[in-house]
Short mmCIF file of C-alpha atoms and ligand atoms in Angstrom, two decimals:
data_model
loop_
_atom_site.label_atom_id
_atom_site.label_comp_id
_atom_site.label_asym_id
_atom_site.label_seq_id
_atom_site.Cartn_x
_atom_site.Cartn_y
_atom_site.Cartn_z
CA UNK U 44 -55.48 16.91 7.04
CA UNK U 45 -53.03 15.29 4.85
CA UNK U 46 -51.55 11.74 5.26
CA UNK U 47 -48.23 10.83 6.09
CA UNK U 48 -47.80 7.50 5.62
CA UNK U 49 -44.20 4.66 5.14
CA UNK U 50 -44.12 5.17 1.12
CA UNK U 51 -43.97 9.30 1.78
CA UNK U 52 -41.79 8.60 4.45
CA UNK U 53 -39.50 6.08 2.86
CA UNK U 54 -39.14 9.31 0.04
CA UNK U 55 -38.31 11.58 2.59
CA UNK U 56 -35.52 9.80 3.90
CA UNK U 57 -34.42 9.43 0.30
CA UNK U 58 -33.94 13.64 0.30
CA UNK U 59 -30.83 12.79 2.68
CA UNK U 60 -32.74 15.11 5.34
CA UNK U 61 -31.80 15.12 9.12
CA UNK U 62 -35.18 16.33 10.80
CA UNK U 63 -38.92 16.19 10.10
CA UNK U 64 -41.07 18.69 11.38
CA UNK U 65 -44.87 18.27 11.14
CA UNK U 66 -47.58 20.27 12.69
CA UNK U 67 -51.36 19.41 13.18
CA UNK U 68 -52.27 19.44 9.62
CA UNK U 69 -50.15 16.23 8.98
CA UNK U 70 -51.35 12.84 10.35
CA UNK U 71 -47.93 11.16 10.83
CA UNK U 72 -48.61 7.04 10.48
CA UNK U 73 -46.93 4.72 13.08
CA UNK U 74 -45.11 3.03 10.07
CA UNK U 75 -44.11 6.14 9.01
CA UNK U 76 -42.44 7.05 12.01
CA UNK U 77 -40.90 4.06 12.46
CA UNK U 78 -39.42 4.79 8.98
CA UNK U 79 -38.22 8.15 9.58
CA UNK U 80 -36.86 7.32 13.32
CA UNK U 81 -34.98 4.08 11.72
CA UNK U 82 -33.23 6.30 8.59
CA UNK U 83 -31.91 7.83 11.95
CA UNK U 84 -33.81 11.25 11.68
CA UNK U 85 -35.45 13.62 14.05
CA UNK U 86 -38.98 13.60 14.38
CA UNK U 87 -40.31 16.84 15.85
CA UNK U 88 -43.85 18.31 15.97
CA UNK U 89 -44.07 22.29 15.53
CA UNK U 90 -47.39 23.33 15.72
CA UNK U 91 -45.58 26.58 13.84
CA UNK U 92 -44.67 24.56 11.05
CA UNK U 93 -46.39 25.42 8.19
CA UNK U 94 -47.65 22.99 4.83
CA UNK U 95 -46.13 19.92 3.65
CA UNK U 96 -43.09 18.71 5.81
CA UNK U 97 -40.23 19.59 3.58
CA UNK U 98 -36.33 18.94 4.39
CA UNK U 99 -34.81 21.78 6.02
CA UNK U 100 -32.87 24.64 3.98
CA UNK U 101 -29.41 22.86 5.81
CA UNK U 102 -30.11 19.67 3.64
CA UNK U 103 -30.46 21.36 0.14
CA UNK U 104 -27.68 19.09 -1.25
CA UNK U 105 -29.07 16.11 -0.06
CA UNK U 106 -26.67 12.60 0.69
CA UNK U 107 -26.48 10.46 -2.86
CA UNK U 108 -26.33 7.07 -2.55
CA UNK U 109 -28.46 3.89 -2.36
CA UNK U 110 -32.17 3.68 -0.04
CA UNK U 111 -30.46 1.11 1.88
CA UNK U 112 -27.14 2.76 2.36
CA UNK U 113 -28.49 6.13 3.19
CA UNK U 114 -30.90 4.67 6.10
CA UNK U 115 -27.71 3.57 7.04
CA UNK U 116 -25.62 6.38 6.59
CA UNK U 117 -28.09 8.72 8.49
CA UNK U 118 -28.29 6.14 11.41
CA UNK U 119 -28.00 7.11 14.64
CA UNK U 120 -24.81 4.75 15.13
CA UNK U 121 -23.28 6.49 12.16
CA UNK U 122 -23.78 9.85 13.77
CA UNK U 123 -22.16 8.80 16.61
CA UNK U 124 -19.33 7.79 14.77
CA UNK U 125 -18.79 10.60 12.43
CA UNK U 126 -18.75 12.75 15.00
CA UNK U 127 -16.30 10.54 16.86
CA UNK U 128 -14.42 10.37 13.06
CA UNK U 129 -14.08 14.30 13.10
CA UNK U 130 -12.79 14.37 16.70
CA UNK U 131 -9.89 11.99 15.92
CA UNK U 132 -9.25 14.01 13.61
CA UNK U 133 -8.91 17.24 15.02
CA UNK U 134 -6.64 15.04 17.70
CA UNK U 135 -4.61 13.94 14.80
CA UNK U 136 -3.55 17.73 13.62
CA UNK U 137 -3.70 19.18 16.93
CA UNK U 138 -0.68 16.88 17.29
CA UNK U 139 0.84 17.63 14.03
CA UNK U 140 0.13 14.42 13.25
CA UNK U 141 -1.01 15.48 9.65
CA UNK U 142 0.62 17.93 6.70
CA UNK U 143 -1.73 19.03 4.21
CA UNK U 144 -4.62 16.91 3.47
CA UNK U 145 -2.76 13.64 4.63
CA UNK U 146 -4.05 10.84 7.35
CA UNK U 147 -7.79 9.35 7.07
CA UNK U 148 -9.81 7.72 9.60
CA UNK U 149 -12.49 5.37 8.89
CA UNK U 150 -14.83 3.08 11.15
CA UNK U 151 -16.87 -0.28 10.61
CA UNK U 152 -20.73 0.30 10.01
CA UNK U 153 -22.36 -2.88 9.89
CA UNK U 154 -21.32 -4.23 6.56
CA UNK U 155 -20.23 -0.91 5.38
CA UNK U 156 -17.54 1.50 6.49
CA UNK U 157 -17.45 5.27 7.19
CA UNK U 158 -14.63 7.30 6.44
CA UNK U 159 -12.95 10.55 5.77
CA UNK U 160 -13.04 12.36 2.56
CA UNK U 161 -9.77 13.28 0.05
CA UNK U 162 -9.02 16.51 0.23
CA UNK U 163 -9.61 17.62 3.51
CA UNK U 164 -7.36 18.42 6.52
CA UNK U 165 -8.05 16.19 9.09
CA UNK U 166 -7.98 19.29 11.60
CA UNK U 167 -11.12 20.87 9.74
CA UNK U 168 -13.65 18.09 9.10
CA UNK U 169 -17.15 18.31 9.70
CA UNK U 170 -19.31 15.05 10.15
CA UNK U 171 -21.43 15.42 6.83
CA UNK U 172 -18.21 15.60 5.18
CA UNK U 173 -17.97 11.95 6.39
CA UNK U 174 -18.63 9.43 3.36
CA UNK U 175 -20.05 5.67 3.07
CA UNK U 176 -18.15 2.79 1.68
CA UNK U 177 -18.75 -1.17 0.98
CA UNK U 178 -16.04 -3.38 1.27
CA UNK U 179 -14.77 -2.75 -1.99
CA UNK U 180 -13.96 0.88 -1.61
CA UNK U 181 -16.74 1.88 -4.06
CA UNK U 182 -19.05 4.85 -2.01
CA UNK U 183 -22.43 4.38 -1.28
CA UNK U 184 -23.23 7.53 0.11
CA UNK U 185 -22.06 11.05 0.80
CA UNK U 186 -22.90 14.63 0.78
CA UNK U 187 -21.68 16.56 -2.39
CA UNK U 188 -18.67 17.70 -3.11
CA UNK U 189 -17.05 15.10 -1.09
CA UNK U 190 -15.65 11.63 -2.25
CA UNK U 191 -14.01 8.82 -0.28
CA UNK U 192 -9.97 9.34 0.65
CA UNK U 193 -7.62 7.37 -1.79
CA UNK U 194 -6.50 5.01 0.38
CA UNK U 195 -9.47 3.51 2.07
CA UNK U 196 -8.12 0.07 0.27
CA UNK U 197 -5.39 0.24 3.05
CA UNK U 198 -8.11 0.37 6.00
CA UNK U 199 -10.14 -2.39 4.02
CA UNK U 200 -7.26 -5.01 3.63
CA UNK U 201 -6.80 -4.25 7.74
CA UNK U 202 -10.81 -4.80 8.36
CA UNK U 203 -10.97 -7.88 6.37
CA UNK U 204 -8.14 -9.46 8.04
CA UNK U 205 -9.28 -8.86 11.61
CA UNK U 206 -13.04 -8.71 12.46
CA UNK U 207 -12.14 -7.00 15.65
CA UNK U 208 -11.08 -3.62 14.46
CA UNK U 209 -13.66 -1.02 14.74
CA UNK U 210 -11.76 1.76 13.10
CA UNK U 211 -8.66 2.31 11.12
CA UNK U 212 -6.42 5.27 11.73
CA UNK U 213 -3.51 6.61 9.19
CA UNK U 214 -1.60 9.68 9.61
CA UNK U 215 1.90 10.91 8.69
CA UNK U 216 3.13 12.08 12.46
CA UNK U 217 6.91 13.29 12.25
CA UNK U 218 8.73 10.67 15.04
CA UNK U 219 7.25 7.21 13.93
CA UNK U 220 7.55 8.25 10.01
CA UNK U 221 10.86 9.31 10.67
CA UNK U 222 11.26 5.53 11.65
CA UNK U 223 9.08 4.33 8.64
CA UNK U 224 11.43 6.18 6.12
CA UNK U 225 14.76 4.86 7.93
CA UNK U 226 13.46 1.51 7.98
CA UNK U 227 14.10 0.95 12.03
CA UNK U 228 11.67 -1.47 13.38
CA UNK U 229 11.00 0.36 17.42
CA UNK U 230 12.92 -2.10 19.47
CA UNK U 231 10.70 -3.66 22.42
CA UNK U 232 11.68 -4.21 26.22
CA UNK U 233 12.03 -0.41 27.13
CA UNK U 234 8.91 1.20 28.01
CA UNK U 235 5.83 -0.87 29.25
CA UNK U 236 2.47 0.29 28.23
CA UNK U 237 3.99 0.04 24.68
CA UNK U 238 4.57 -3.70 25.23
CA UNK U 239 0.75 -3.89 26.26
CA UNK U 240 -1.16 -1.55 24.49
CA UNK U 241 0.58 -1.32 20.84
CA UNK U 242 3.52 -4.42 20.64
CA UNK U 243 5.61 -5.12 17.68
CA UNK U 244 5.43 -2.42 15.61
CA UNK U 245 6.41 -3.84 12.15
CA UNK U 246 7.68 -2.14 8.93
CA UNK U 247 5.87 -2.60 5.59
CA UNK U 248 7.94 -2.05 2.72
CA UNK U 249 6.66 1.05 0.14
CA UNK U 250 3.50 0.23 -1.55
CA UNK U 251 1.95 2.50 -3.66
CA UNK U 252 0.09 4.15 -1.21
CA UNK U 253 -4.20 2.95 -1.58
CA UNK U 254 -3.16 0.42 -3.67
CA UNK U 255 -4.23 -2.63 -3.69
CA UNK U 256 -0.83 -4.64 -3.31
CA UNK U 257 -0.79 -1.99 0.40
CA UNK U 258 -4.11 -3.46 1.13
CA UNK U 259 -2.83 -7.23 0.99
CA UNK U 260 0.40 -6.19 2.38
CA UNK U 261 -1.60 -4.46 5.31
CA UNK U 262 -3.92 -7.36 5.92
CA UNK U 263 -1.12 -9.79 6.60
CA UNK U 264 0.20 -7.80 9.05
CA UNK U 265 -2.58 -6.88 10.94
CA UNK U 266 -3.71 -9.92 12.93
CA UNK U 267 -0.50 -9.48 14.80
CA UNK U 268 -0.18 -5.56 14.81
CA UNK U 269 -2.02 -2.92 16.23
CA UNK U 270 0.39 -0.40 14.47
CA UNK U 271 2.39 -0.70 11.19
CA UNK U 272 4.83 1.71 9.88
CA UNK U 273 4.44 2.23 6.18
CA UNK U 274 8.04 1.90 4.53
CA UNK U 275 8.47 5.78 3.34
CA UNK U 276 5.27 6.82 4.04
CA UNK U 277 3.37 6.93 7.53
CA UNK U 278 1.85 5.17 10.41
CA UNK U 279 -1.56 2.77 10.17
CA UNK U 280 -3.45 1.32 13.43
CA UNK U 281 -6.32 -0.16 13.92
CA UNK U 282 -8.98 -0.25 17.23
CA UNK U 283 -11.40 -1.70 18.77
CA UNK U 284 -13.38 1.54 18.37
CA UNK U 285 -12.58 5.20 17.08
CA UNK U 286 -10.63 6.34 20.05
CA UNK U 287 -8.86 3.21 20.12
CA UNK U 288 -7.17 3.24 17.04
CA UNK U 289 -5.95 6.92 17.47
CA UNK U 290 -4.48 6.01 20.77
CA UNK U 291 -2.55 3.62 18.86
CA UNK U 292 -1.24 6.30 16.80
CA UNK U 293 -0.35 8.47 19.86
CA UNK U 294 1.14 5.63 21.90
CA UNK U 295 3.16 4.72 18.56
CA UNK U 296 4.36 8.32 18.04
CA UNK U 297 5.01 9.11 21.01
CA UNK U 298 7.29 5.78 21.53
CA UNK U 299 9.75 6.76 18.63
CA UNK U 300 10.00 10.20 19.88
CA UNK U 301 11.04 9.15 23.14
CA UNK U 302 13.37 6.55 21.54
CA UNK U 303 14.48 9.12 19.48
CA UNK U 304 15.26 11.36 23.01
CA UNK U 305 16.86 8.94 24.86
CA UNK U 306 19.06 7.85 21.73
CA UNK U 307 20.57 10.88 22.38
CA UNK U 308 21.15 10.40 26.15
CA UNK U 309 25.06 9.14 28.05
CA UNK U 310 22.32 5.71 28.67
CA UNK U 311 23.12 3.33 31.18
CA UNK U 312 21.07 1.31 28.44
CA UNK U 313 18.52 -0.57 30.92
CA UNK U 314 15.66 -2.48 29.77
CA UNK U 315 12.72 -4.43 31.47
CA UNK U 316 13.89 -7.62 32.43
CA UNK U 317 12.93 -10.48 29.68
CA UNK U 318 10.91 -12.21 32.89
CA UNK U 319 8.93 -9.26 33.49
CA UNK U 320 8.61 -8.80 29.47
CA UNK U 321 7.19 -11.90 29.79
CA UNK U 322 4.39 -11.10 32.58
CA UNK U 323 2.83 -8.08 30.30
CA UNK U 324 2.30 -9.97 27.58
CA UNK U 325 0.51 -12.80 30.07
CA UNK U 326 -1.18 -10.05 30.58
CA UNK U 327 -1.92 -8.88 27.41
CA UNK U 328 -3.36 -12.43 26.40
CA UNK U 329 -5.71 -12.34 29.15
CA UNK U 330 -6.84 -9.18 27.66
CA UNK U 331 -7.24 -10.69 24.21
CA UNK U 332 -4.68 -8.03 22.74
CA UNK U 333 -2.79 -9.50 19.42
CA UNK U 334 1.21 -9.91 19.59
CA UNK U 335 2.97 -12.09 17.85
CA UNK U 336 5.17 -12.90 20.73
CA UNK U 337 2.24 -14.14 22.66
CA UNK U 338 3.76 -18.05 23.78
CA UNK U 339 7.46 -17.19 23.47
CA UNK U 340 9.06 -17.92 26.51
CA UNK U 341 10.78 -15.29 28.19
CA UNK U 342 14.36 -15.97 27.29
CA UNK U 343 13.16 -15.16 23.78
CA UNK U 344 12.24 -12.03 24.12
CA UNK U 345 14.85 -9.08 24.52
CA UNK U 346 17.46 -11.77 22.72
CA UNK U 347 18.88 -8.59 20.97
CA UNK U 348 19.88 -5.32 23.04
CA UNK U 349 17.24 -2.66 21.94
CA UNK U 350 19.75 0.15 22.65
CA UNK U 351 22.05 -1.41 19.74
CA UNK U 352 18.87 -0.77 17.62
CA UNK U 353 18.39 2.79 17.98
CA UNK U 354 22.52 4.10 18.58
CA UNK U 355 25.16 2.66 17.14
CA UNK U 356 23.24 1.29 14.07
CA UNK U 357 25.41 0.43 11.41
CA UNK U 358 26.06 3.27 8.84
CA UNK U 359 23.31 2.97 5.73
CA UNK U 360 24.52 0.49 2.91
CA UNK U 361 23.33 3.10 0.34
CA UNK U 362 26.42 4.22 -2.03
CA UNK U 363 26.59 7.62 -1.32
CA UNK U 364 26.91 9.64 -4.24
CA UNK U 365 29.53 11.90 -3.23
CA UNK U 366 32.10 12.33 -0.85
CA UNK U 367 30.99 11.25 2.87
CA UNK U 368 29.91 14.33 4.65
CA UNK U 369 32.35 14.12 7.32
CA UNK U 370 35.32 14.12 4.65
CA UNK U 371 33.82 17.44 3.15
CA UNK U 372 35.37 20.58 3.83
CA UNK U 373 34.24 23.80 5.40
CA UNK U 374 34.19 25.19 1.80
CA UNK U 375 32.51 22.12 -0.16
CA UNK U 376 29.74 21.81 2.87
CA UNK U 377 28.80 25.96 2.06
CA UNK U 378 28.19 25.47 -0.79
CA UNK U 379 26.42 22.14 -0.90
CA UNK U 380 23.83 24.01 1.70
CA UNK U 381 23.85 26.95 -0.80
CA UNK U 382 23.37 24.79 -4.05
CA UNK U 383 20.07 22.99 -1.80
CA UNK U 384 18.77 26.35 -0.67
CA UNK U 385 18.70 27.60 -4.06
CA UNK U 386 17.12 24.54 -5.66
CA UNK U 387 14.28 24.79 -2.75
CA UNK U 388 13.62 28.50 -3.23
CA UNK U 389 13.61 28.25 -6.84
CA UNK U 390 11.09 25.29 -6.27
CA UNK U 391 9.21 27.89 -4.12
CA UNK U 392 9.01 30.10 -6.32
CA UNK U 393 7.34 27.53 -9.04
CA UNK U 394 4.62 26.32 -6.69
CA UNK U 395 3.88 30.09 -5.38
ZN1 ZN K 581 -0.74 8.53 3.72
#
């Protein structure tokens, strides 16, 4: 009978693996399986299993990283919360919330964070795809190929900031971008559970996106915000826990798309009365939710007409560089469309 003891245990957790099978040839120590159950894996005795416990084929590329980090890593809280990672963001491109690769998710893990990898779509992610990071962005742990997203800085300036967000949540979603890149702040006093659950929903001006100038700019803004659009770029929120901080992204999306609907609308341009304003975000406090209007009294809020903010804005002060599209002719609008089409299909045709 061979023994099984902490230091053989403590290098099995180092091989990154997710389950240890022993049979009765093995005498497993207490402290060993304390290790083992601790690094978060599966203990399981199989009187079929044959030799030295080995890890399983599936964990061939072990998780690199530091002892300490892995044990972490392999945790049973971070399994929870990979999987929870991966489920946001399936959410997130189910929604179209994400072209290409773009968005990442990330969650607080004790003194570390969790969070997507680069290079992924968010709709295809698998939980060992999942990668550990310290509060400086470097990674601690991860299965190969995969490498922390580029912009976990963002999610770190918003974690530092406030201790009470869980997880971070960026994506690209068409409505509340559309808002980002136009520079139009939502206007507030229209729809309620906005005014509760998400608030002021600030614009940041462009930062190079993972930079760390975005992560400062991010981290001021946060205490107050629950969602920030990202001048010309995207959305970021931030939860209490996984789920949290994507319903801030769907709550936020879905507000400017309705804004964006009813901005088309003959409106008889209601809004919620300032005094009843005023009672949701009593509310709110009670519910320790951050606003920064929390205190203002109620003839303070709604001082400008939200409808003015999403119709007749005034016209862009951009110069435009040629003549105003509604002085163009039939003619010179053809072949403005034609000139663009051809530029994008010869682009096509470069990137095929
Ligand atoms: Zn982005």
């Amino acid at each position: 009978m061979k023994l099984f003891a902490q230091k053989e245990a403590a290098d099995f957790v180092k091989t990154g693996a997710k389950e240890f099978r022993y049979n009765r040839d093995i005498r497993l120590t207490p402290g060993a399986r304390d290790v083992l159950v601790e690094a978060g894996i599966k203990v399981v005795f199989d009187a079929g299993a044959t030799g030295v416990p080995a890890a399983p084929a599936a964990a061939a590329a072990p998780a690199a990283g530091k002892p300490d980090a892995l044990a972490l890593f392999n945790s049973p809280e971070a399994k929870k919360l990979k999987d929870d990672i991966v489920e946001m963001g399936r959410r997130c491109w189910i929604r179209d919330y994400n072209d290409g690769n773009g968005g990442n998710i990330s969650a607080r893990l004790g003194p570390h964070f969790l969070c997507t990898p680069t290079g992924v779509s968010k709709g295809f992610l698998k939980p060992d795809m999942v990668c550990l990071v310290d509060i400086d962005g470097n990674q601690l742990a991860g299965n190969a190929p995969w490498k922390r997203t580029s912009e976990i800085l963002s999610h770190i300036g918003i974690y530092k900031a406030v201790p009470a967000a869980a997880s971070v949540c960026h994506a690209h979603p068409i409505h509340a971008t559309a808002f980002a890149m136009a520079g139009i702040e939502p206007p507030q006093c229209l729809i309620p559970e906005v005014e509760v659950f998400v608030g002021t929903i600030p614009v940041a001006e462009y930062k190079t996106p993972g930079s760390p100038e975005m992560s400062v700019l991010l981290g001021k803004l946060a205490p107050q915000h629950q969602a920030i659009l990202m001048g010309n770029h995207g959305v970021i929120t931030w939860g209490t826990s996984v789920e949290d901080a994507y319903f801030k992204m769907e709550i936020t999306d879905s507000y400017c798309r309705t804004l964006w609907v009813a901005a088309q609308l003959p409106s008889k341009r209601t809004i919620i009365p300032p005094d009843e304003v005023k009672k949701l975000l009593d509310m709110k406090q009670k519910m320790g939710l951050p606003d920064d209007r929390l205190g203002l009294k109620a003839a303070q809020l709604c001082d400008c007409d939200p409808w003015d903010q999403i119709t007749d804005r005034p016209q862009a002060s951009a110069t435009p560089t040629g003549p105003a599209p509604d002085k163009m002719t039939n003619a010179e609008l053809e072949s403005l469309v034609q000139k663009l089409t051809d530029q994008v299909v010869a682009q096509l045709g470069k990137s095929a």
